[in-house]
PDB file of C-alpha atoms in Angstrom:
ATOM      1  CA  MET J   1     221.303 -36.569 -42.834  1.00 89.00           C
ATOM      2  CA  GLN J   2     223.005 -37.721 -39.667  1.00 91.00           C
ATOM      3  CA  ILE J   3     223.697 -34.097 -38.904  1.00 96.00           C
ATOM      4  CA  VAL J   4     219.962 -33.448 -39.089  1.00 96.00           C
ATOM      5  CA  THR J   5     219.032 -36.286 -36.737  1.00 96.00           C
ATOM      6  CA  ALA J   6     221.759 -35.243 -34.287  1.00 97.00           C
ATOM      7  CA  ALA J   7     220.499 -31.688 -34.357  1.00 98.00           C
ATOM      8  CA  LEU J   8     216.945 -32.908 -33.830  1.00 98.00           C
ATOM      9  CA  ALA J   9     218.037 -35.053 -30.905  1.00 98.00           C
ATOM     10  CA  GLY J  10     219.813 -32.042 -29.440  1.00 98.00           C
ATOM     11  CA  LEU J  11     216.683 -29.954 -29.873  1.00 98.00           C
ATOM     12  CA  VAL J  12     214.572 -32.556 -28.088  1.00 98.00           C
ATOM     13  CA  PHE J  13     217.199 -32.880 -25.363  1.00 98.00           C
ATOM     14  CA  GLY J  14     217.448 -29.160 -24.776  1.00 98.00           C
ATOM     15  CA  THR J  15     213.670 -28.830 -24.740  1.00 98.00           C
ATOM     16  CA  GLY J  16     213.444 -31.637 -22.201  1.00 98.00           C
ATOM     17  CA  LEU J  17     216.031 -30.025 -19.966  1.00 98.00           C
ATOM     18  CA  VAL J  18     214.278 -26.664 -20.049  1.00 98.00           C
ATOM     19  CA  LEU J  19     210.744 -27.990 -19.526  1.00 98.00           C
ATOM     20  CA  ALA J  20     211.898 -30.210 -16.671  1.00 97.00           C
ATOM     21  CA  GLY J  21     213.631 -27.299 -14.981  1.00 97.00           C
ATOM     22  CA  PHE J  22     217.064 -28.964 -15.028  1.00 97.00           C
ATOM     23  CA  VAL J  23     218.719 -25.851 -16.420  1.00 98.00           C
ATOM     24  CA  ASN J  24     217.857 -24.174 -13.120  1.00 98.00           C
ATOM     25  CA  PRO J  25     220.621 -24.930 -10.591  1.00 98.00           C
ATOM     26  CA  ALA J  26     218.122 -24.251  -7.786  1.00 97.00           C
ATOM     27  CA  VAL J  27     216.017 -27.209  -8.931  1.00 97.00           C
ATOM     28  CA  VAL J  28     219.016 -29.542  -9.160  1.00 98.00           C
ATOM     29  CA  LEU J  29     220.437 -28.451  -5.800  1.00 98.00           C
ATOM     30  CA  GLY J  30     216.980 -28.733  -4.319  1.00 97.00           C
ATOM     31  CA  PHE J  31     216.981 -32.399  -5.267  1.00 97.00           C
ATOM     32  CA  LEU J  32     220.503 -32.978  -3.931  1.00 98.00           C
ATOM     33  CA  ASP J  33     219.639 -31.185  -0.689  1.00 97.00           C
ATOM     34  CA  ILE J  34     218.020 -34.193   0.970  1.00 97.00           C
ATOM     35  CA  PHE J  35     218.469 -32.711   4.463  1.00 96.00           C
ATOM     36  CA  GLY J  36     216.888 -29.426   3.492  1.00 94.00           C
ATOM     37  CA  ASP J  37     213.832 -28.346   1.579  1.00 93.00           C
ATOM     38  CA  TRP J  38     213.840 -31.412  -0.686  1.00 96.00           C
ATOM     39  CA  ASN J  39     212.691 -30.988  -4.312  1.00 96.00           C
ATOM     40  CA  PRO J  40     211.957 -34.372  -5.862  1.00 97.00           C
ATOM     41  CA  ALA J  41     211.622 -33.049  -9.414  1.00 96.00           C
ATOM     42  CA  LEU J  42     214.951 -34.405 -10.661  1.00 97.00           C
ATOM     43  CA  LEU J  43     214.079 -37.853  -9.386  1.00 97.00           C
ATOM     44  CA  PHE J  44     210.830 -37.930 -11.341  1.00 98.00           C
ATOM     45  CA  GLY J  45     212.583 -36.500 -14.368  1.00 98.00           C
ATOM     46  CA  MET J  46     215.275 -39.152 -14.366  1.00 98.00           C
ATOM     47  CA  ALA J  47     212.702 -41.866 -13.794  1.00 98.00           C
ATOM     48  CA  ALA J  48     210.723 -40.609 -16.796  1.00 98.00           C
ATOM     49  CA  ALA J  49     213.873 -40.434 -18.905  1.00 98.00           C
ATOM     50  CA  LEU J  50     214.758 -44.023 -18.025  1.00 98.00           C
ATOM     51  CA  ALA J  51     211.173 -45.153 -18.546  1.00 98.00           C
ATOM     52  CA  VAL J  52     211.601 -44.025 -22.141  1.00 98.00           C
ATOM     53  CA  ALA J  53     215.270 -44.884 -22.670  1.00 97.00           C
ATOM     54  CA  LEU J  54     215.301 -48.399 -21.253  1.00 96.00           C
ATOM     55  CA  PRO J  55     212.723 -49.852 -23.626  1.00 94.00           C
ATOM     56  CA  GLY J  56     213.766 -47.361 -26.294  1.00 94.00           C
ATOM     57  CA  TYR J  57     217.312 -48.689 -26.258  1.00 92.00           C
ATOM     58  CA  ARG J  58     215.983 -52.230 -26.693  1.00 86.00           C
ATOM     59  CA  LEU J  59     213.985 -51.041 -29.663  1.00 84.00           C
ATOM     60  CA  ALA J  60     216.924 -49.172 -31.142  1.00 82.00           C
ATOM     61  CA  ALA J  61     218.965 -52.351 -30.867  1.00 73.00           C
ATOM     62  CA  ALA J  62     216.409 -54.257 -32.878  1.00 69.00           C
ATOM     63  CA  LEU J  63     216.702 -52.141 -36.037  1.00 64.00           C
ATOM     64  CA  HIS J  64     217.244 -53.784 -39.364  1.00 40.00           C
ATOM     65  CA  GLY J  65     220.664 -54.523 -40.729  1.00 36.00           C
ATOM     66  CA  LYS J  66     222.420 -57.607 -41.981  1.00 31.00           C
ATOM     67  CA  VAL J  67     226.055 -57.616 -40.969  1.00 32.00           C
ATOM     68  CA  GLN J  68     228.098 -60.078 -38.963  1.00 33.00           C
ATOM     69  CA  VAL J  69     227.769 -59.533 -35.233  1.00 38.00           C
ATOM     70  CA  THR J  70     230.967 -58.456 -33.508  1.00 42.00           C
ATOM     71  CA  VAL J  71     231.828 -59.432 -29.959  1.00 43.00           C
ATOM     72  CA  GLU J  72     232.057 -55.821 -28.878  1.00 47.00           C
ATOM     73  CA  VAL J  73     228.598 -55.017 -30.154  1.00 51.00           C
ATOM     74  CA  ALA J  74     227.042 -58.092 -28.569  1.00 49.00           C
ATOM     75  CA  VAL J  75     228.674 -57.268 -25.256  1.00 53.00           C
ATOM     76  CA  ALA J  76     228.034 -53.542 -25.294  1.00 59.00           C
ATOM     77  CA  LEU J  77     224.315 -53.778 -25.999  1.00 63.00           C
ATOM     78  CA  PRO J  78     222.984 -56.831 -24.205  1.00 58.00           C
ATOM     79  CA  HIS J  79     219.660 -56.610 -26.012  1.00 58.00           C
ATOM     80  CA  TYR J  80     221.270 -57.520 -29.333  1.00 52.00           C
ATOM     81  CA  PRO J  81     219.826 -60.687 -30.790  1.00 53.00           C
ATOM     82  CA  LYS J  82     222.665 -63.118 -31.222  1.00 53.00           C
ATOM     83  CA  GLY J  83     223.836 -63.942 -34.718  1.00 51.00           C
ATOM     84  CA  ARG J  84     222.375 -60.940 -36.490  1.00 54.00           C
ATOM     85  CA  ARG J  85     224.093 -57.571 -36.168  1.00 56.00           C
ATOM     86  CA  ARG J  86     221.850 -54.573 -36.233  1.00 66.00           C
ATOM     87  CA  LYS J  87     222.895 -51.155 -37.351  1.00 77.00           C
ATOM     88  CA  PRO J  88     221.519 -47.663 -36.748  1.00 85.00           C
ATOM     89  CA  LEU J  89     219.081 -46.228 -39.249  1.00 83.00           C
ATOM     90  CA  LEU J  90     221.605 -43.866 -40.778  1.00 86.00           C
ATOM     91  CA  ALA J  91     225.072 -44.628 -39.492  1.00 86.00           C
ATOM     92  CA  SER J  92     226.952 -47.689 -40.690  1.00 82.00           C
ATOM     93  CA  THR J  93     227.729 -48.823 -37.158  1.00 83.00           C
ATOM     94  CA  HIS J  94     226.972 -48.224 -33.520  1.00 84.00           C
ATOM     95  CA  TYR J  95     229.627 -46.388 -31.513  1.00 88.00           C
ATOM     96  CA  LEU J  96     229.310 -47.956 -28.124  1.00 87.00           C
ATOM     97  CA  PRO J  97     231.703 -47.924 -25.176  1.00 88.00           C
ATOM     98  CA  THR J  98     233.657 -51.141 -24.953  1.00 85.00           C
ATOM     99  CA  ALA J  99     235.206 -50.674 -21.518  1.00 88.00           C
ATOM    100  CA  ARG J 100     233.741 -53.143 -19.087  1.00 86.00           C
ATOM    101  CA  GLU J 101     235.745 -52.847 -15.868  1.00 91.00           C
ATOM    102  CA  VAL J 102     234.789 -50.668 -12.943  1.00 94.00           C
ATOM    103  CA  ASP J 103     238.212 -49.128 -12.425  1.00 94.00           C
ATOM    104  CA  ALA J 104     239.854 -46.366 -10.389  1.00 95.00           C
ATOM    105  CA  PRO J 105     239.551 -43.575 -12.975  1.00 95.00           C
ATOM    106  CA  LEU J 106     235.829 -44.258 -13.289  1.00 96.00           C
ATOM    107  CA  VAL J 107     235.193 -44.095  -9.556  1.00 97.00           C
ATOM    108  CA  ALA J 108     237.590 -41.210  -8.903  1.00 97.00           C
ATOM    109  CA  GLY J 109     236.240 -39.293 -11.844  1.00 97.00           C
ATOM    110  CA  ALA J 110     232.657 -39.821 -10.784  1.00 98.00           C
ATOM    111  CA  ALA J 111     233.514 -38.618  -7.278  1.00 98.00           C
ATOM    112  CA  ILE J 112     235.278 -35.512  -8.539  1.00 98.00           C
ATOM    113  CA  PHE J 113     232.398 -34.781 -10.872  1.00 98.00           C
ATOM    114  CA  GLY J 114     230.008 -35.284  -7.972  1.00 98.00           C
ATOM    115  CA  VAL J 115     231.745 -32.609  -5.924  1.00 98.00           C
ATOM    116  CA  GLY J 116     231.650 -30.159  -8.824  1.00 98.00           C
ATOM    117  CA  TRP J 117     227.985 -30.911  -9.507  1.00 98.00           C
ATOM    118  CA  GLY J 118     227.130 -30.505  -5.848  1.00 98.00           C
ATOM    119  CA  LEU J 119     228.896 -27.156  -5.637  1.00 98.00           C
ATOM    120  CA  ALA J 120     227.078 -25.367  -8.434  1.00 97.00           C
ATOM    121  CA  GLY J 121     224.209 -27.674  -9.330  1.00 97.00           C
ATOM    122  CA  ILE J 122     225.242 -27.594 -12.988  1.00 98.00           C
ATOM    123  CA  CYS J 123     226.407 -30.471 -15.166  1.00 96.00           C
ATOM    124  CA  PRO J 124     227.555 -30.463 -18.796  1.00 97.00           C
ATOM    125  CA  GLY J 125     224.190 -30.915 -20.522  1.00 97.00           C
ATOM    126  CA  PRO J 126     222.356 -28.056 -18.848  1.00 98.00           C
ATOM    127  CA  ALA J 127     225.511 -25.947 -19.000  1.00 98.00           C
ATOM    128  CA  VAL J 128     225.592 -26.085 -22.797  1.00 98.00           C
ATOM    129  CA  THR J 129     221.845 -25.468 -23.030  1.00 98.00           C
ATOM    130  CA  LEU J 130     222.252 -22.467 -20.736  1.00 98.00           C
ATOM    131  CA  LEU J 131     224.292 -20.852 -23.513  1.00 98.00           C
ATOM    132  CA  GLY J 132     220.922 -20.299 -25.121  1.00 98.00           C
ATOM    133  CA  ILE J 133     219.491 -18.681 -21.982  1.00 97.00           C
ATOM    134  CA  ALA J 134     222.183 -16.904 -19.987  1.00 96.00           C
ATOM    135  CA  PRO J 135     225.430 -17.191 -21.944  1.00 97.00           C
ATOM    136  CA  LEU J 136     227.433 -14.676 -19.921  1.00 96.00           C
ATOM    137  CA  SER J 137     226.457 -16.333 -16.650  1.00 96.00           C
ATOM    138  CA  ILE J 138     227.385 -19.846 -17.745  1.00 97.00           C
ATOM    139  CA  ALA J 139     230.495 -18.939 -19.739  1.00 97.00           C
ATOM    140  CA  PRO J 140     232.943 -19.010 -16.779  1.00 97.00           C
ATOM    141  CA  PHE J 141     231.661 -22.449 -15.794  1.00 98.00           C
ATOM    142  CA  LEU J 142     231.911 -23.866 -19.312  1.00 98.00           C
ATOM    143  CA  ILE J 143     235.386 -22.440 -19.861  1.00 98.00           C
ATOM    144  CA  ALA J 144     236.450 -24.060 -16.594  1.00 98.00           C
ATOM    145  CA  VAL J 145     234.935 -27.363 -17.733  1.00 98.00           C
ATOM    146  CA  VAL J 146     236.966 -27.215 -20.934  1.00 98.00           C
ATOM    147  CA  VAL J 147     240.121 -26.377 -18.980  1.00 98.00           C
ATOM    148  CA  GLY J 148     239.485 -29.297 -16.656  1.00 98.00           C
ATOM    149  CA  MET J 149     239.082 -31.655 -19.611  1.00 97.00           C
ATOM    150  CA  LEU J 150     242.252 -30.349 -21.222  1.00 97.00           C
ATOM    151  CA  ILE J 151     244.153 -30.875 -17.971  1.00 96.00           C
ATOM    152  CA  VAL J 152     243.149 -34.552 -17.931  1.00 96.00           C
ATOM    153  CA  LYS J 153     244.031 -34.975 -21.593  1.00 92.00           C
ATOM    154  CA  ALA J 154     247.413 -33.307 -21.038  1.00 92.00           C
ATOM    155  CA  ALA J 155     248.100 -35.496 -18.037  1.00 91.00           C
ATOM    156  CA  ALA J 156     247.321 -38.578 -20.070  1.00 87.00           C
ATOM    157  CA  GLN J 157     249.984 -37.507 -22.530  1.00 82.00           C
ATOM    158  CA  ALA J 158     252.565 -36.616 -19.900  1.00 75.00           C
ATOM    159  CA  PRO J 159     256.118 -37.152 -21.149  1.00 69.00           C
ATOM    160  CA  VAL J 160     257.597 -40.563 -20.457  1.00 61.00           C
ATOM    161  CA  TRP J 161     260.217 -39.165 -18.079  1.00 56.00           C
ATOM    162  CA  MET J 162     257.543 -37.584 -15.931  1.00 58.00           C
ATOM    163  CA  ARG J 163     255.641 -40.847 -15.733  1.00 56.00           C
ATOM    164  CA  ARG J 164     258.765 -42.806 -14.863  1.00 58.00           C
ATOM    165  CA  LYS J 165     259.328 -40.393 -11.956  1.00 57.00           C
ATOM    166  CA  THR J 166     255.864 -41.017 -10.605  1.00 57.00           C
ATOM    167  CA  GLY J 167     256.184 -44.710 -11.227  1.00 55.00           C
ATOM    168  CA  GLN J 168     253.244 -44.820 -13.624  1.00 54.00           C
ATOM    169  CA  PRO J 169     253.377 -47.245 -16.513  1.00 54.00           C
ATOM    170  CA  SER J 170     253.754 -45.581 -19.866  1.00 47.00           C
ATOM    171  CA  VAL J 171     252.448 -46.632 -23.248  1.00 49.00           C
ATOM    172  CA  ALA J 172     255.992 -46.343 -24.566  1.00 48.00           C
ATOM    173  CA  ASP J 173     257.139 -49.002 -22.147  1.00 44.00           C
ATOM    174  CA  GLY J 174     254.912 -51.491 -23.901  1.00 40.00           C
TER     175      GLY J 174
ATOM    176  CA  MET Q   1     204.722 -28.748  -6.533  1.00 78.00           C
ATOM    177  CA  PHE Q   2     202.538 -31.143  -8.503  1.00 87.00           C
ATOM    178  CA  GLY Q   3     202.876 -28.962 -11.584  1.00 90.00           C
ATOM    179  CA  ASP Q   4     206.642 -29.023 -11.219  1.00 93.00           C
ATOM    180  CA  ILE Q   5     206.639 -32.789 -11.065  1.00 96.00           C
ATOM    181  CA  VAL Q   6     204.452 -33.040 -14.153  1.00 97.00           C
ATOM    182  CA  MET Q   7     206.823 -30.766 -16.037  1.00 97.00           C
ATOM    183  CA  ALA Q   8     209.784 -32.785 -14.786  1.00 98.00           C
ATOM    184  CA  VAL Q   9     208.191 -35.995 -16.080  1.00 98.00           C
ATOM    185  CA  ILE Q  10     207.419 -34.415 -19.465  1.00 98.00           C
ATOM    186  CA  GLY Q  11     210.916 -32.986 -19.739  1.00 98.00           C
ATOM    187  CA  GLY Q  12     212.483 -36.206 -18.566  1.00 98.00           C
ATOM    188  CA  ALA Q  13     210.572 -38.213 -21.140  1.00 98.00           C
ATOM    189  CA  LEU Q  14     211.884 -35.887 -23.852  1.00 98.00           C
ATOM    190  CA  ILE Q  15     215.411 -36.394 -22.558  1.00 98.00           C
ATOM    191  CA  GLY Q  16     214.941 -40.148 -22.792  1.00 98.00           C
ATOM    192  CA  LEU Q  17     213.517 -39.740 -26.272  1.00 98.00           C
ATOM    193  CA  ALA Q  18     216.527 -37.717 -27.374  1.00 98.00           C
ATOM    194  CA  ALA Q  19     218.834 -40.498 -26.194  1.00 97.00           C
ATOM    195  CA  VAL Q  20     216.857 -43.074 -28.140  1.00 96.00           C
ATOM    196  CA  LEU Q  21     216.828 -40.921 -31.285  1.00 95.00           C
ATOM    197  CA  LEU Q  22     220.572 -40.432 -31.209  1.00 95.00           C
ATOM    198  CA  LEU Q  23     221.193 -44.133 -30.761  1.00 93.00           C
ATOM    199  CA  ALA Q  24     218.604 -45.213 -33.318  1.00 92.00           C
ATOM    200  CA  PHE Q  25     219.749 -42.867 -36.077  1.00 92.00           C
ATOM    201  CA  ASN Q  26     223.376 -42.054 -35.341  1.00 93.00           C
ATOM    202  CA  GLY Q  27     224.349 -45.040 -33.249  1.00 91.00           C
ATOM    203  CA  ARG Q  28     225.821 -42.678 -30.648  1.00 93.00           C
ATOM    204  CA  ILE Q  29     225.609 -42.413 -26.888  1.00 95.00           C
ATOM    205  CA  MET Q  30     224.067 -39.136 -25.725  1.00 97.00           C
ATOM    206  CA  GLY Q  31     226.828 -38.072 -23.350  1.00 96.00           C
ATOM    207  CA  VAL Q  32     227.343 -34.314 -23.368  1.00 97.00           C
ATOM    208  CA  SER Q  33     230.711 -34.453 -21.596  1.00 97.00           C
ATOM    209  CA  GLY Q  34     231.807 -37.024 -24.172  1.00 96.00           C
ATOM    210  CA  MET Q  35     230.681 -34.752 -26.977  1.00 97.00           C
ATOM    211  CA  LEU Q  36     232.609 -31.818 -25.526  1.00 97.00           C
ATOM    212  CA  GLY Q  37     235.646 -34.047 -25.098  1.00 96.00           C
ATOM    213  CA  GLY Q  38     235.296 -35.332 -28.614  1.00 95.00           C
ATOM    214  CA  LEU Q  39     235.179 -31.805 -30.019  1.00 96.00           C
ATOM    215  CA  LEU Q  40     238.265 -30.849 -27.990  1.00 95.00           C
ATOM    216  CA  ALA Q  41     240.143 -33.920 -29.187  1.00 93.00           C
ATOM    217  CA  ARG Q  42     238.940 -33.369 -32.753  1.00 92.00           C
ATOM    218  CA  SER Q  43     237.715 -36.968 -32.852  1.00 89.00           C
ATOM    219  CA  GLU Q  44     236.338 -38.344 -36.080  1.00 87.00           C
ATOM    220  CA  GLY Q  45     232.779 -37.228 -36.698  1.00 85.00           C
ATOM    221  CA  MET Q  46     232.815 -33.631 -35.390  1.00 91.00           C
ATOM    222  CA  GLY Q  47     229.643 -32.795 -37.263  1.00 95.00           C
ATOM    223  CA  TRP Q  48     227.131 -34.762 -35.240  1.00 97.00           C
ATOM    224  CA  ARG Q  49     228.532 -33.477 -31.945  1.00 97.00           C
ATOM    225  CA  ALA Q  50     228.374 -29.858 -33.052  1.00 98.00           C
ATOM    226  CA  ALA Q  51     224.874 -30.452 -34.454  1.00 98.00           C
ATOM    227  CA  PHE Q  52     223.591 -32.039 -31.240  1.00 98.00           C
ATOM    228  CA  LEU Q  53     225.065 -29.342 -28.996  1.00 98.00           C
ATOM    229  CA  GLY Q  54     223.821 -26.659 -31.383  1.00 98.00           C
ATOM    230  CA  GLY Q  55     220.314 -28.149 -31.213  1.00 98.00           C
ATOM    231  CA  SER Q  56     220.418 -28.154 -27.427  1.00 98.00           C
ATOM    232  CA  ILE Q  57     221.371 -24.452 -27.444  1.00 98.00           C
ATOM    233  CA  ALA Q  58     218.691 -23.611 -29.985  1.00 98.00           C
ATOM    234  CA  ALA Q  59     215.964 -25.301 -27.921  1.00 98.00           C
ATOM    235  CA  PRO Q  60     215.634 -22.604 -25.250  1.00 98.00           C
ATOM    236  CA  LEU Q  61     215.856 -19.914 -27.938  1.00 98.00           C
ATOM    237  CA  LEU Q  62     212.892 -21.433 -29.758  1.00 98.00           C
ATOM    238  CA  LEU Q  63     211.010 -21.908 -26.503  1.00 98.00           C
ATOM    239  CA  ALA Q  64     211.622 -18.251 -25.677  1.00 97.00           C
ATOM    240  CA  VAL Q  65     210.162 -17.242 -29.037  1.00 97.00           C
ATOM    241  CA  ALA Q  66     207.119 -19.316 -28.115  1.00 97.00           C
ATOM    242  CA  GLY Q  67     206.933 -17.355 -24.876  1.00 96.00           C
ATOM    243  CA  TYR Q  68     208.379 -19.953 -22.514  1.00 96.00           C
ATOM    244  CA  ARG Q  69     211.232 -18.614 -20.430  1.00 95.00           C
ATOM    245  CA  PRO Q  70     212.382 -20.818 -17.562  1.00 94.00           C
ATOM    246  CA  ALA Q  71     213.539 -19.479 -14.232  1.00 94.00           C
ATOM    247  CA  VAL Q  72     217.315 -19.782 -13.832  1.00 96.00           C
ATOM    248  CA  GLU Q  73     218.540 -19.099 -10.327  1.00 95.00           C
ATOM    249  CA  MET Q  74     222.316 -19.333 -10.276  1.00 94.00           C
ATOM    250  CA  GLN Q  75     223.301 -20.397  -6.791  1.00 92.00           C
ATOM    251  CA  ALA Q  76     227.055 -20.092  -7.022  1.00 93.00           C
ATOM    252  CA  GLY Q  77     229.193 -16.978  -7.195  1.00 94.00           C
ATOM    253  CA  PRO Q  78     231.891 -16.630  -9.873  1.00 95.00           C
ATOM    254  CA  VAL Q  79     234.672 -18.298  -7.854  1.00 97.00           C
ATOM    255  CA  VAL Q  80     232.591 -21.347  -6.933  1.00 97.00           C
ATOM    256  CA  LEU Q  81     231.351 -21.514 -10.500  1.00 98.00           C
ATOM    257  CA  ILE Q  82     234.893 -21.750 -11.826  1.00 98.00           C
ATOM    258  CA  VAL Q  83     236.005 -24.275  -9.213  1.00 98.00           C
ATOM    259  CA  ALA Q  84     232.888 -26.360  -9.873  1.00 98.00           C
ATOM    260  CA  GLY Q  85     233.517 -26.179 -13.613  1.00 98.00           C
ATOM    261  CA  LEU Q  86     237.090 -27.385 -13.204  1.00 98.00           C
ATOM    262  CA  LEU Q  87     235.958 -30.301 -11.084  1.00 98.00           C
ATOM    263  CA  VAL Q  88     233.209 -31.182 -13.540  1.00 98.00           C
ATOM    264  CA  GLY Q  89     235.677 -31.031 -16.423  1.00 98.00           C
ATOM    265  CA  VAL Q  90     238.282 -33.154 -14.690  1.00 98.00           C
ATOM    266  CA  GLY Q  91     235.747 -35.566 -13.230  1.00 98.00           C
ATOM    267  CA  THR Q  92     233.759 -36.243 -16.380  1.00 97.00           C
ATOM    268  CA  SER Q  93     236.905 -36.670 -18.418  1.00 96.00           C
ATOM    269  CA  LEU Q  94     238.471 -39.057 -15.934  1.00 96.00           C
ATOM    270  CA  GLY Q  95     235.202 -40.853 -15.279  1.00 95.00           C
ATOM    271  CA  SER Q  96     234.215 -41.062 -18.937  1.00 93.00           C
ATOM    272  CA  GLY Q  97     230.785 -39.505 -18.519  1.00 94.00           C
ATOM    273  CA  CYS Q  98     228.225 -37.354 -16.769  1.00 95.00           C
ATOM    274  CA  THR Q  99     224.531 -37.417 -15.902  1.00 96.00           C
ATOM    275  CA  SER Q 100     223.418 -37.842 -19.510  1.00 95.00           C
ATOM    276  CA  GLY Q 101     226.097 -40.322 -20.524  1.00 95.00           C
ATOM    277  CA  HIS Q 102     226.213 -42.499 -17.434  1.00 96.00           C
ATOM    278  CA  GLY Q 103     222.987 -41.558 -15.690  1.00 96.00           C
ATOM    279  CA  ILE Q 104     220.641 -41.939 -18.635  1.00 97.00           C
ATOM    280  CA  CYS Q 105     222.360 -43.827 -21.469  1.00 96.00           C
ATOM    281  CA  GLY Q 106     224.598 -46.006 -19.350  1.00 95.00           C
ATOM    282  CA  ILE Q 107     221.746 -47.149 -17.144  1.00 96.00           C
ATOM    283  CA  ALA Q 108     219.539 -47.640 -20.211  1.00 95.00           C
ATOM    284  CA  ARG Q 109     222.261 -49.996 -21.491  1.00 92.00           C
ATOM    285  CA  LEU Q 110     222.394 -51.713 -18.116  1.00 93.00           C
ATOM    286  CA  SER Q 111     226.088 -50.925 -17.962  1.00 93.00           C
ATOM    287  CA  PRO Q 112     227.683 -51.883 -14.629  1.00 95.00           C
ATOM    288  CA  ARG Q 113     230.248 -49.085 -15.084  1.00 96.00           C
ATOM    289  CA  SER Q 114     227.502 -46.526 -15.469  1.00 96.00           C
ATOM    290  CA  LEU Q 115     225.483 -47.867 -12.552  1.00 97.00           C
ATOM    291  CA  VAL Q 116     228.510 -47.536 -10.304  1.00 97.00           C
ATOM    292  CA  ALA Q 117     229.481 -44.121 -11.696  1.00 97.00           C
ATOM    293  CA  THR Q 118     225.952 -42.775 -11.256  1.00 97.00           C
ATOM    294  CA  ALA Q 119     225.725 -44.104  -7.686  1.00 98.00           C
ATOM    295  CA  VAL Q 120     229.062 -42.491  -6.890  1.00 98.00           C
ATOM    296  CA  PHE Q 121     228.438 -39.047  -8.340  1.00 98.00           C
ATOM    297  CA  MET Q 122     224.915 -38.911  -6.966  1.00 98.00           C
ATOM    298  CA  SER Q 123     225.942 -39.739  -3.414  1.00 98.00           C
ATOM    299  CA  VAL Q 124     229.022 -37.494  -3.519  1.00 98.00           C
ATOM    300  CA  ALA Q 125     226.916 -34.630  -4.826  1.00 98.00           C
ATOM    301  CA  ILE Q 126     224.372 -35.133  -2.064  1.00 98.00           C
ATOM    302  CA  VAL Q 127     227.132 -35.151   0.567  1.00 98.00           C
ATOM    303  CA  THR Q 128     228.665 -32.034  -1.000  1.00 98.00           C
ATOM    304  CA  VAL Q 129     225.361 -30.170  -0.781  1.00 98.00           C
ATOM    305  CA  ALA Q 130     224.787 -31.384   2.785  1.00 97.00           C
ATOM    306  CA  LEU Q 131     228.202 -30.073   3.802  1.00 97.00           C
ATOM    307  CA  THR Q 132     227.996 -26.754   1.993  1.00 96.00           C
ATOM    308  CA  ARG Q 133     224.408 -26.024   3.022  1.00 93.00           C
ATOM    309  CA  HIS Q 134     224.099 -27.497   6.491  1.00 92.00           C
ATOM    310  CA  VAL Q 135     227.554 -27.795   7.960  1.00 90.00           C
ATOM    311  CA  PHE Q 136     229.822 -25.034   6.663  1.00 82.00           C
TER     312      PHE Q 136
END
């Protein structure tokens, strides 16, 4: 059943992207091009998305369930009523990010992503949806995205000796 | 112009709805880069990720059947596309998210990390476009 709801959410997401024009790099770049012929569409689209998601997330947090609240859950979703843990309608738990610090990888990663997004006007969501519109055109981009992700994952698992050379702390060092 | 904005609002609202559905039913954050990463890492729960991404690919196919075909004007040539893709892959992996994960879901959660990440990638993207379109 969770597969069905995930598929439905994906369907709604893809439809939203297409209707809003966000699968069109020209629209996205038009928004980012504030010194040129500015296209405000993305701004209105994001505002609408947040207008739904902000209260929607509060609502989703208020679903019924009767399990002990955990610290992570209470911290990760600030709308959670204290003392009563809520759970999703189908899943047994929420899977929410627990990282709290604004750290270097976050900022560096966001900056690197920003350059990539500004170069082609394509980000992961629209890229995947574009497989249903122009698969051959978007394939090189998506393959490169996967390669980029694999590079980061490989670097995170760099052998201990390599990390010692660069002076980075290693998990093995404790 | 006005028609474009109306469509953007309608589409945006659907995007927000999708995020709420995924959280309400599956308890998951709607971050596409996270889903791709999860599939690559073979994280537990591959099914929902594949189902979501599959749904997002099916959407334009269904819309096309209904006669709605959006304009798609690729702006970048093959080399730039590949460079951009590499940067997006590295950046979203390092930064733990993209426009859907940080920009929509993270902000909806009032996450300080996501607010910062979104501010950073938005401003960097704007500078990138300014440089590539108006300087170089």
